[in-house]
PDB file of C-alpha atoms in Angstrom:
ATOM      1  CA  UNK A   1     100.860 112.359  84.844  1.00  0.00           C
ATOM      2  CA  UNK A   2     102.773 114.184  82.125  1.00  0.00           C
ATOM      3  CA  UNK A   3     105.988 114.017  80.240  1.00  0.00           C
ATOM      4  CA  UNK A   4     106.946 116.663  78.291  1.00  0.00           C
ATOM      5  CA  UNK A   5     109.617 116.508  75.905  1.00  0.00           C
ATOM      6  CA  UNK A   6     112.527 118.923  74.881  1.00  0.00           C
ATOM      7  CA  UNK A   7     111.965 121.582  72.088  1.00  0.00           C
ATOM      8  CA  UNK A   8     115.250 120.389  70.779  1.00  0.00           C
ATOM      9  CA  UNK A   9     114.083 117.178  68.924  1.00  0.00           C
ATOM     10  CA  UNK A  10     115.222 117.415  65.221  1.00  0.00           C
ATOM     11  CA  UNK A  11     113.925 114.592  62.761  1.00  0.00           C
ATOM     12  CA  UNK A  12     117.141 112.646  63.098  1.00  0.00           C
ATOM     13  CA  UNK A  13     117.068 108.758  63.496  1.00  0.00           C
ATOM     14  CA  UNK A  14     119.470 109.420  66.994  1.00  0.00           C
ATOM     15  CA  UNK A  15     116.916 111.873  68.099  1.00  0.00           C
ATOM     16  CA  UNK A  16     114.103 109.392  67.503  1.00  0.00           C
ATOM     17  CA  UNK A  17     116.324 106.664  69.325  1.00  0.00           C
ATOM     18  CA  UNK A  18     116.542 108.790  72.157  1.00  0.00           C
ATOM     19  CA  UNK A  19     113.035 109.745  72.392  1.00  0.00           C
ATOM     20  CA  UNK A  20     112.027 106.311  71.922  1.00  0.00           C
ATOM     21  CA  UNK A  21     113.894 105.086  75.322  1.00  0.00           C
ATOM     22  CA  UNK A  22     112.372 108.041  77.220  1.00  0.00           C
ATOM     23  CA  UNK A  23     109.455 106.942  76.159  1.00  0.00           C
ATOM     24  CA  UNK A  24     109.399 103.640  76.664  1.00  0.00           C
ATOM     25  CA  UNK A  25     110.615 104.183  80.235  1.00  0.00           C
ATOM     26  CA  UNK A  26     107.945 106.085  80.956  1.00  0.00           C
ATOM     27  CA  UNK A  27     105.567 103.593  79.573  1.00  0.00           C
ATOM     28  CA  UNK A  28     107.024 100.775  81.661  1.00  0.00           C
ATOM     29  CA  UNK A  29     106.670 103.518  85.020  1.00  0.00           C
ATOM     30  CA  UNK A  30     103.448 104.304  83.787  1.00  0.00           C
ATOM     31  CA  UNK A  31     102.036 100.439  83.759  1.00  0.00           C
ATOM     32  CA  UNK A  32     103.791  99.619  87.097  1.00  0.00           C
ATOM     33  CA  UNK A  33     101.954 102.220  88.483  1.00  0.00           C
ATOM     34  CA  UNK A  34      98.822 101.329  87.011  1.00  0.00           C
ATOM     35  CA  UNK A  35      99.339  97.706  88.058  1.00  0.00           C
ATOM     36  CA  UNK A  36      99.894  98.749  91.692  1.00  0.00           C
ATOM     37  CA  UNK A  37      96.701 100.320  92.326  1.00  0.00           C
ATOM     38  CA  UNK A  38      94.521  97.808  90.081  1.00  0.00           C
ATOM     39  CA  UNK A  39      93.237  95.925  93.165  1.00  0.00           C
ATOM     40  CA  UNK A  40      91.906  92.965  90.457  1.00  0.00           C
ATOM     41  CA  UNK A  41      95.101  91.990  89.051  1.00  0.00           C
ATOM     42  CA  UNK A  42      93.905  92.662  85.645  1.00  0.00           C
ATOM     43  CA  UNK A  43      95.850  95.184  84.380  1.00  0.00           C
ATOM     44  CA  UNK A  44      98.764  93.015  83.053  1.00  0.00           C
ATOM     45  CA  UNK A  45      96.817  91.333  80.557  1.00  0.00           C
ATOM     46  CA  UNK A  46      94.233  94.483  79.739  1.00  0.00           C
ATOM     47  CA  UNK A  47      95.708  95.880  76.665  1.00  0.00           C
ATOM     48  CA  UNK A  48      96.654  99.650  77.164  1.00  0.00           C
ATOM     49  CA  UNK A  49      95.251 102.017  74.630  1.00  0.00           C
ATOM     50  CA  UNK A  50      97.790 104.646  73.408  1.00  0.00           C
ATOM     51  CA  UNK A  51      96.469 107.624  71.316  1.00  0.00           C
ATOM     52  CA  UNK A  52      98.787 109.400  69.231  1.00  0.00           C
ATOM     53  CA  UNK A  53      97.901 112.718  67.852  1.00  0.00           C
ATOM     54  CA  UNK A  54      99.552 113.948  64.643  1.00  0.00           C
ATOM     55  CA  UNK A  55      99.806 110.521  63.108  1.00  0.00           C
ATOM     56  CA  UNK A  56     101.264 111.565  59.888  1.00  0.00           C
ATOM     57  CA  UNK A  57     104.005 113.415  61.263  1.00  0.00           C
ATOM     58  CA  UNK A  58     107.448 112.568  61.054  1.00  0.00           C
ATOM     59  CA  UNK A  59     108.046 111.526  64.590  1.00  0.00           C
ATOM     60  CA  UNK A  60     104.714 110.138  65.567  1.00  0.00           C
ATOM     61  CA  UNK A  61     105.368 107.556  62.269  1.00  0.00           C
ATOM     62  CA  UNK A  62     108.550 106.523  63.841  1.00  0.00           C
ATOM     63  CA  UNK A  63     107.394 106.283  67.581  1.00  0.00           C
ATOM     64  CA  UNK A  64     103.544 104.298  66.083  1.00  0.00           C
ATOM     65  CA  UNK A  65     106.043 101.901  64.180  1.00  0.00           C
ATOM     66  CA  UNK A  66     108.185 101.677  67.040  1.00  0.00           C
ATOM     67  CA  UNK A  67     104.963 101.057  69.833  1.00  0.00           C
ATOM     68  CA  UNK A  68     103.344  98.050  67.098  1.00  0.00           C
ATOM     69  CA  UNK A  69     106.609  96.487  66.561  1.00  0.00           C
ATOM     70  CA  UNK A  70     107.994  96.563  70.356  1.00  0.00           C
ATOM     71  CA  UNK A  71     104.753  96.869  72.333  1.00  0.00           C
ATOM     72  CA  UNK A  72     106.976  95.291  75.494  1.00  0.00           C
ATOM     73  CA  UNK A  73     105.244  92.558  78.265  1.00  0.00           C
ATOM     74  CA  UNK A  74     101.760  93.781  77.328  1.00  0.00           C
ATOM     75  CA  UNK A  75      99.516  94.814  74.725  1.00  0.00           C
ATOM     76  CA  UNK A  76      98.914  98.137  73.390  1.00  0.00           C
ATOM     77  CA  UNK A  77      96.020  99.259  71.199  1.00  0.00           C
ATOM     78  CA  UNK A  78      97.788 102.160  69.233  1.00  0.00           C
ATOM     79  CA  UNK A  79      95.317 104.827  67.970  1.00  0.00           C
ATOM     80  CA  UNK A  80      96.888 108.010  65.536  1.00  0.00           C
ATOM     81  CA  UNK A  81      94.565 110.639  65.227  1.00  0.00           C
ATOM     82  CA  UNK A  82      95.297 112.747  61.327  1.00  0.00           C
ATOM     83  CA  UNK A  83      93.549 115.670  60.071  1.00  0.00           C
ATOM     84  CA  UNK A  84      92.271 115.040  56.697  1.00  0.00           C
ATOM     85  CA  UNK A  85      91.862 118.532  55.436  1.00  0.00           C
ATOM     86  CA  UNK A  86      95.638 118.695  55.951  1.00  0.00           C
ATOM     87  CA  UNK A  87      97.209 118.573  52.539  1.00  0.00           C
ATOM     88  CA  UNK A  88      99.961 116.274  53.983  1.00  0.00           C
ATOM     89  CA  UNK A  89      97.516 113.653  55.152  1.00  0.00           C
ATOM     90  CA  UNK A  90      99.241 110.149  54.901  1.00  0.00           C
ATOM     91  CA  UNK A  91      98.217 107.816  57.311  1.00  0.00           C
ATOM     92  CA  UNK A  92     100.837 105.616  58.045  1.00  0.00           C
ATOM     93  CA  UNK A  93     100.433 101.998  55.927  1.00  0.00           C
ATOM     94  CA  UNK A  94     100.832 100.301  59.399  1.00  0.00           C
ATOM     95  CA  UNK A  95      98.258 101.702  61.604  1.00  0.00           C
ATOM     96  CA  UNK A  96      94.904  99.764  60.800  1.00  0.00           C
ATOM     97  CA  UNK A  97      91.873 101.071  59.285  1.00  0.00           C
ATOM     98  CA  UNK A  98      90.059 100.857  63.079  1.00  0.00           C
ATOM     99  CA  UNK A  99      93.121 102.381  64.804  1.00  0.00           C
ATOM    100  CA  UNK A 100      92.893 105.540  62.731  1.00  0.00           C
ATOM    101  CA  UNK A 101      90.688 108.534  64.387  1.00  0.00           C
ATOM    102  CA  UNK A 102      90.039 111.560  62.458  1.00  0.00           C
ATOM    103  CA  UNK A 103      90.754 114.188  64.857  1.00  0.00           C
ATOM    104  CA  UNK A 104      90.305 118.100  64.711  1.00  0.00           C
ATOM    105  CA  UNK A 105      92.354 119.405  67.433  1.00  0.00           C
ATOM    106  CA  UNK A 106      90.710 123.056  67.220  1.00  0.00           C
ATOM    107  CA  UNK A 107      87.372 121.786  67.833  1.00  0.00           C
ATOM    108  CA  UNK A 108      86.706 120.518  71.195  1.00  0.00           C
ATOM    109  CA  UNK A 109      83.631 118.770  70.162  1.00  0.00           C
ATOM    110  CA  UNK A 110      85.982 116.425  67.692  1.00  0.00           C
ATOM    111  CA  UNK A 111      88.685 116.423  70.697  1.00  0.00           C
ATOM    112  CA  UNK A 112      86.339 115.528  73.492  1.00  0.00           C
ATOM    113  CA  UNK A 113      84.407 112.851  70.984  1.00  0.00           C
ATOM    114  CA  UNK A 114      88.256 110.906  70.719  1.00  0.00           C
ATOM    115  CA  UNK A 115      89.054 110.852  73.855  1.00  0.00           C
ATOM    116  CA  UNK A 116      85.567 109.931  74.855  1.00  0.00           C
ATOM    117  CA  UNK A 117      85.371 107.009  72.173  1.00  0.00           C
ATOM    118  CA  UNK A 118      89.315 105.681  72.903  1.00  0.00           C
ATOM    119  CA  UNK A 119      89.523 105.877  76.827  1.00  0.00           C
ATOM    120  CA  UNK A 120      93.288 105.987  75.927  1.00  0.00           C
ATOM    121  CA  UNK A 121      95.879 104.710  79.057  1.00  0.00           C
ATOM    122  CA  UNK A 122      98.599 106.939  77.155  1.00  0.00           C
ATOM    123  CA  UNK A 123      98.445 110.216  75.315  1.00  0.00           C
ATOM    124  CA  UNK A 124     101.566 111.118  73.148  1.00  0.00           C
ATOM    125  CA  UNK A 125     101.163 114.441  71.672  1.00  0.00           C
ATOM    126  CA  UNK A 126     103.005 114.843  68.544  1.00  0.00           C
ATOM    127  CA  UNK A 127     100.748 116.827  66.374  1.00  0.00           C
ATOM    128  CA  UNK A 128     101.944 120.086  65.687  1.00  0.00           C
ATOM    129  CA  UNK A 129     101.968 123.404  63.048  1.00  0.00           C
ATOM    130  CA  UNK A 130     105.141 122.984  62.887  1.00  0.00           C
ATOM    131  CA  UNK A 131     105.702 125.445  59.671  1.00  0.00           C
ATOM    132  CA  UNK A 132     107.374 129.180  61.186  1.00  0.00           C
ATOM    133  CA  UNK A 133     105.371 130.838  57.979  1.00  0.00           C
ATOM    134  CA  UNK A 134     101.998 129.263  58.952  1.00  0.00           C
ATOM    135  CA  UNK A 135     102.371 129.676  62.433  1.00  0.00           C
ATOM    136  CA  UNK A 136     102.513 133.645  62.152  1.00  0.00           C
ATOM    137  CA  UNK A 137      99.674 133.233  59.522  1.00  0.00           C
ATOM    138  CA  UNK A 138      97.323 132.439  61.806  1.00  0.00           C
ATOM    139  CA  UNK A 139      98.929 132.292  65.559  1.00  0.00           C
ATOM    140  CA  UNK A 140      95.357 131.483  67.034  1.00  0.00           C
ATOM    141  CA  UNK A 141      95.182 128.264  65.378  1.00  0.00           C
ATOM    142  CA  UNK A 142      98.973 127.460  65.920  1.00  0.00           C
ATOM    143  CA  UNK A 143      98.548 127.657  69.426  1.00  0.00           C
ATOM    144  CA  UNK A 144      95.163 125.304  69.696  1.00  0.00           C
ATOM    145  CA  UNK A 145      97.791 122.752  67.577  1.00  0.00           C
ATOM    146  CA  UNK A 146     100.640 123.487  69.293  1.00  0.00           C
ATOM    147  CA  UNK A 147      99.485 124.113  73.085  1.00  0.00           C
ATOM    148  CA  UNK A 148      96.345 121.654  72.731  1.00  0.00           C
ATOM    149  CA  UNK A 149      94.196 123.019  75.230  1.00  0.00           C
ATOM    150  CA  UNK A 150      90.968 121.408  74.158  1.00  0.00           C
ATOM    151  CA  UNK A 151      93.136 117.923  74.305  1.00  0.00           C
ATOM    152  CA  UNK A 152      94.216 118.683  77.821  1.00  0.00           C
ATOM    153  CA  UNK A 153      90.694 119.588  79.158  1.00  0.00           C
ATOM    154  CA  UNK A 154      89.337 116.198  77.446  1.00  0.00           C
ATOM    155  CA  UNK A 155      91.974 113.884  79.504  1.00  0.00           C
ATOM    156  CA  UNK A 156      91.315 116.034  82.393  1.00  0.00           C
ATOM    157  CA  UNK A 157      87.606 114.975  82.656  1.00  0.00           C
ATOM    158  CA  UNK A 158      87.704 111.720  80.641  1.00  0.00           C
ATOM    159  CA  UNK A 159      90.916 110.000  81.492  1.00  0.00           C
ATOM    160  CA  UNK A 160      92.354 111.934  84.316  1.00  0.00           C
ATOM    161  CA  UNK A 161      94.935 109.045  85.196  1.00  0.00           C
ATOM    162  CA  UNK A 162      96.251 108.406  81.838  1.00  0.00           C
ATOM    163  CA  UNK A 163      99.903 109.124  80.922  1.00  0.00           C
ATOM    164  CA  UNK A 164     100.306 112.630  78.757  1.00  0.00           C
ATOM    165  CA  UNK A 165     103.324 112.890  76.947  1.00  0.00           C
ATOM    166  CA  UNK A 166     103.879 116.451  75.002  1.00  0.00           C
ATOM    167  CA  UNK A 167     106.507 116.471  72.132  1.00  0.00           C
ATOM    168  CA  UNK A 168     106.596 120.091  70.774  1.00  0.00           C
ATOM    169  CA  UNK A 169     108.849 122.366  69.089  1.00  0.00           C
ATOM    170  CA  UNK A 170     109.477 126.039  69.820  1.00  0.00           C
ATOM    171  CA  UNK A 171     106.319 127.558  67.469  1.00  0.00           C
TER     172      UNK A 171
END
């Protein structure tokens, strides 16, 4: 299953707003289905693990704060993956020490290793090289950021069934 998202998202609070019922819908689609084809029943009170890459970003602070603070008729184990050689690391003050995952999203060993270690239910990809100047820099690494290929193999073979959602911008 994936969602992608419009290249149009600016960081407005409407934008956000608007993103953040898309998203939720698809959540609540995403757990019916998952609830119809659990043949134990258990799915409604398993707590679904979301995995949000790019956890310092502008949108994926608004959408984690959003998730912990609205998690809906279940659970949800919310995971934000940073990069710390980024010189913009902050790691949101409301995503718990064991919820953050050091991720390297041009390494597949570091990608595979997540999603190995998380078994995430959702995947909302919000990472991004987002700057025009460093994206012509060095297009190569742009493009394993921006068109995570190495993230998409990893949910292929780890968590084939889980929801993907891809936010991305036109880099």
């Amino acid at each position: 299953h994936c969602l992608r998202i419009s290249p149009y998202l600016s960081n407005t609070i409407q934008d956000a707003n608007l993103f953040q019922a898309l998203l939720f819908q698809s959540i609540q689609l995403h757990r019916r289905d998952t609830t119809d084809h659990d043949s134990n029943n258990t799915c409604c009170t398993k707590s679904l693990r979301v995995l949000i890459t790019g956890a310092c970003g502008w949108l994926a602070q608004f959408m984690t704060h959003a998730l912990l603070t609205n998690p809906g008729d279940r659970p949800l184990e919310v995971f934000g993956t940073y990069r710390p050689s980024s010189p913009t690391t902050k790691v949101p003050v409301w995503l718990l020490q064991p919820y953050r995952v050091e991720m390297d999203l041009s390494s597949p060993a570091s990608v595979d290793a997540v999603v190995t270690s998380v078994q995430p239910d959702i995947i909302l990809h919000f990472a991004a090289l987002s700057s025009p100047v460093a994206c012509h820099k060095d297009p190569a690494f742009a493009r394993l950021v921006n068109a995570p290929s190495h993230l998409v193999d990893a949910v292929q073979r780890h968590v084939p069934n889980a929801l993907f959602v891809f936010a991305s911008t036109d880099m």
